[in-house]
C-alpha positions as a printed NumPy array, in Angstrom:
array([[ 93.671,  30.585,  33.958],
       [ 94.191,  30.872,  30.183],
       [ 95.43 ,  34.151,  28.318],
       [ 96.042,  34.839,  24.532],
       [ 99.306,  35.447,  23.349],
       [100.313,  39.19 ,  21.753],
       [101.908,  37.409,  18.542],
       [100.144,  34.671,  17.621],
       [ 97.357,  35.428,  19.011],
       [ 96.122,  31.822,  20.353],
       [ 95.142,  31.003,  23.945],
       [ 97.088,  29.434,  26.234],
       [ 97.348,  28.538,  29.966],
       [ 99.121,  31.237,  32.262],
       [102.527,  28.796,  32.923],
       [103.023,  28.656,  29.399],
       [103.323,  32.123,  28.615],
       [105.732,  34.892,  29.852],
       [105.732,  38.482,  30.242],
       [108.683,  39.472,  27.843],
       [108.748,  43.101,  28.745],
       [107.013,  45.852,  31.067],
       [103.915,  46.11 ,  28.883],
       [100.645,  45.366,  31.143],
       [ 97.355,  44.545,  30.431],
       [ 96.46 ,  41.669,  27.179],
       [ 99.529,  42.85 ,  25.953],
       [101.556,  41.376,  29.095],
       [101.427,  37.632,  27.666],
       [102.942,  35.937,  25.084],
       [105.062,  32.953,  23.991],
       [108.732,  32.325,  24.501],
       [109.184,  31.212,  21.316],
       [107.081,  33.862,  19.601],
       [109.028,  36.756,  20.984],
       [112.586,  35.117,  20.12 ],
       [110.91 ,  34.328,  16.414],
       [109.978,  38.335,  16.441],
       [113.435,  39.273,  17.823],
       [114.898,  37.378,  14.986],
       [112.477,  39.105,  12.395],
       [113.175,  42.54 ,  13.336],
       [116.667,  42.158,  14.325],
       [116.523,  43.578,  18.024],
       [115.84 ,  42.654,  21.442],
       [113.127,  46.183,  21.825],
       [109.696,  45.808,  22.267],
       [107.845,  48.243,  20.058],
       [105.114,  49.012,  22.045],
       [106.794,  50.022,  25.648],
       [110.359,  50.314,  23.968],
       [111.509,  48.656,  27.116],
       [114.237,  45.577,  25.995],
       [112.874,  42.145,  26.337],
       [114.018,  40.164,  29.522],
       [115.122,  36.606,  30.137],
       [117.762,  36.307,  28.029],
       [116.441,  37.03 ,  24.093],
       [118.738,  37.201,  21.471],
       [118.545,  39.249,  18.064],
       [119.961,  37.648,  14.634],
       [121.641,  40.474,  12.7  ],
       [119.832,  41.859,   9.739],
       [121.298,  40.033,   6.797],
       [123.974,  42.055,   4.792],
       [122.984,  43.407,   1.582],
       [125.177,  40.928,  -0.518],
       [122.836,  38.07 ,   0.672],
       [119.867,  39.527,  -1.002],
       [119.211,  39.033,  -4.352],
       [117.938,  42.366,  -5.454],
       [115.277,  42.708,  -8.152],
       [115.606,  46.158, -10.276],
       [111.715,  47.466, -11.049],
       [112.314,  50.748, -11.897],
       [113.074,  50.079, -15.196],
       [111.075,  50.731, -18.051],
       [108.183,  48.599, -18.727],
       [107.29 ,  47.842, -22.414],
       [104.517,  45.226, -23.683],
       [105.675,  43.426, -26.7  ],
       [103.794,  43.718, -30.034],
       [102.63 ,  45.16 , -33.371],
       [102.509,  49.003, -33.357],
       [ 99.557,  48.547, -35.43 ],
       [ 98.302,  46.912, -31.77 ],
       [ 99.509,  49.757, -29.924],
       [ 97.633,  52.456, -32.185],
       [ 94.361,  50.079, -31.742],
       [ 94.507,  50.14 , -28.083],
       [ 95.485,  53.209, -27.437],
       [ 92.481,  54.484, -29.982],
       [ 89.787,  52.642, -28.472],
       [ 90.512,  54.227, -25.042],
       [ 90.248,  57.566, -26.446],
       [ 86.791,  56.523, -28.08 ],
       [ 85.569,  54.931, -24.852],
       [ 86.542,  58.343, -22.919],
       [ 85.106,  60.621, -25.651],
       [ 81.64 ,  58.443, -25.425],
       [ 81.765,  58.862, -21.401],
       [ 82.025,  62.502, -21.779],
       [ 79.499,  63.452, -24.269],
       [ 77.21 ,  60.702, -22.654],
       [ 77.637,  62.69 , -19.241],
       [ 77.199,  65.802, -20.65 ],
       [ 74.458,  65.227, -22.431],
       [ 72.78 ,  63.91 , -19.535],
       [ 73.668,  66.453, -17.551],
       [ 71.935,  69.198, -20.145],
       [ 68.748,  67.248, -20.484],
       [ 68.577,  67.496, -16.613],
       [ 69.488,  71.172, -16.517],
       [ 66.669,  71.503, -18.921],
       [ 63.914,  69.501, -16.923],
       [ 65.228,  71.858, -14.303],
       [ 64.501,  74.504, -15.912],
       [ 61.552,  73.915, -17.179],
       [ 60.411,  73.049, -13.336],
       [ 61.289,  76.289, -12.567],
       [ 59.078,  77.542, -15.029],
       [ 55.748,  75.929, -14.687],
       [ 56.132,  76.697, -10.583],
       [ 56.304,  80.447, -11.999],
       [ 53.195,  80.285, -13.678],
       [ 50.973,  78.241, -11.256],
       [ 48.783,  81.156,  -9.902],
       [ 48.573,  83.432, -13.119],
       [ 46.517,  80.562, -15.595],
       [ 44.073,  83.701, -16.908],
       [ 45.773,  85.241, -19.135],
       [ 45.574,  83.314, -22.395],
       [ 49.529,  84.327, -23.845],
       [ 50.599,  82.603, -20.534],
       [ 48.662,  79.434, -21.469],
       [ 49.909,  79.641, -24.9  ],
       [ 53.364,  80.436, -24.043],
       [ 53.27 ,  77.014, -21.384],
       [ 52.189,  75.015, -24.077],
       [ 55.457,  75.71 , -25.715],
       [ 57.684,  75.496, -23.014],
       [ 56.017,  71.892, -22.255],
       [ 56.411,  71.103, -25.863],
       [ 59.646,  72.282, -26.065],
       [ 60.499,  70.435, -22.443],
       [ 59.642,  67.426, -24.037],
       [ 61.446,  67.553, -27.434],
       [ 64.643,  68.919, -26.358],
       [ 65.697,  65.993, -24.17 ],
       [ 64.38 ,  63.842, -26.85 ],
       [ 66.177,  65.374, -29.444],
       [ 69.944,  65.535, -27.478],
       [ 69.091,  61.988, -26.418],
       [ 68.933,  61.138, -30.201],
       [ 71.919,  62.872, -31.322],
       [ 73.962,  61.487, -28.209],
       [ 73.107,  57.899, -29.841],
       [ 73.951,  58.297, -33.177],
       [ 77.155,  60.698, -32.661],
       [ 78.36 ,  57.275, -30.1  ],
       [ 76.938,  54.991, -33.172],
       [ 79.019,  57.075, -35.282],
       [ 81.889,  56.792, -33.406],
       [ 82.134,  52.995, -33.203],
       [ 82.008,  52.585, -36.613]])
C-alpha cells in the first residue's frame, strides 16, 4: 500500500513513511527525513497543524542568531541617477499621458450621455408623428444627435494632437 507524503508530497510505500504526530487522515504520512528537514527550518519540534510535538526522537536546530545574518537595509531612499533635464521629461510625459486618458474618457463618456439622451427622446415622440413642429423639432434633435458626437470627437483629437506636440 503506497501513501503520499505531507511535505514533499511524493508517493511512497507505507514502511517507508511514519506518522510524525497525532494528525490522521492524508496528513498522517510523511518522511523521516522530511519532518527532521522541516524541524530544522522552523526551528521546533511542533507540528503546525495538530500542535501536538513530533515523536520518535526529532530534533530542532536553533534559529540562527542575528549576528549571522547579513542584513540588507531597503528602507532607504531610492534615487535613479541622471540629468534633471531627464527627470522633468519623464515626469512631463506622464502628466500628458494622464491628461489625454482623462479628456479621452470624458469625452467618451459625454458623447454616450448624449446618444442617451437623444434615445430618450425619439422613444418620447414615437406615438405623436402628426403634428408637424414635432417632426420638425426631431429633425433637429437627429441632426443635432449626429453632429455633437462628431464635433467633441473632433476636438478630443486635435486638443490630444495638440498636446503631443
Amino acid at each position: 500500500e503506497s501513501r503520499e507524503c505531507r511535505i514533499c508530497q511524493e508517493e511512497d510505500s507505507v514502511n517507508n513513511l511514519e506518522s510524525p504526530c497525532a494528525c490522521s487522515g492524508s496528513l498522517n504520512y510523511a518522511h523521516r527525513k522530511c519532518v527532521q528537514f522541516w524541524c530544522n527550518e522552523k526551528g521546533n519540534t511542533t507540528c503546525e497543524i495538530c500542535h501536538e510535538p513530533y515523536q520518535s526522537g526529532y530534533t530542532a536546530l536553533s534559529p540562527p542568531s542575528a549576528f549571522d545574518e547579513t542584513t540588507i537595509n531597503i528602507g532607504g531612499l531610492w534615487h535613479i541617477t541622471g540629468n534633471p533635464s531627464e527627470h522633468e521629461l519623464i515626469e512631463a510625459h506622464y502628466d500628458v499621458e494622464n491628461s489625454c486618458g482623462k479628456v479621452l474618457f470624458r469625452t467618451a463618456l459625454l458623447v454616450l450621455m448624449g446618444l442617451l439622451l437623444l434615445r430618450h427622446a425619439l422613444a418620447l415622440t414615437d406615438g405623436e408623428a402628426d403634428s408637424s413642429s414635432i417632426i420638425f423639432s426631431m429633425f433637429w434633435v437627429r441632426i443635432l444627435g449626429f453632429l455633437l458626437p462628431c464635433c467633441i470627437l473632433i476636438w478630443a483629437v486635435t486638443f490630444r494632437r495638440r498636446r503631443r506636440e
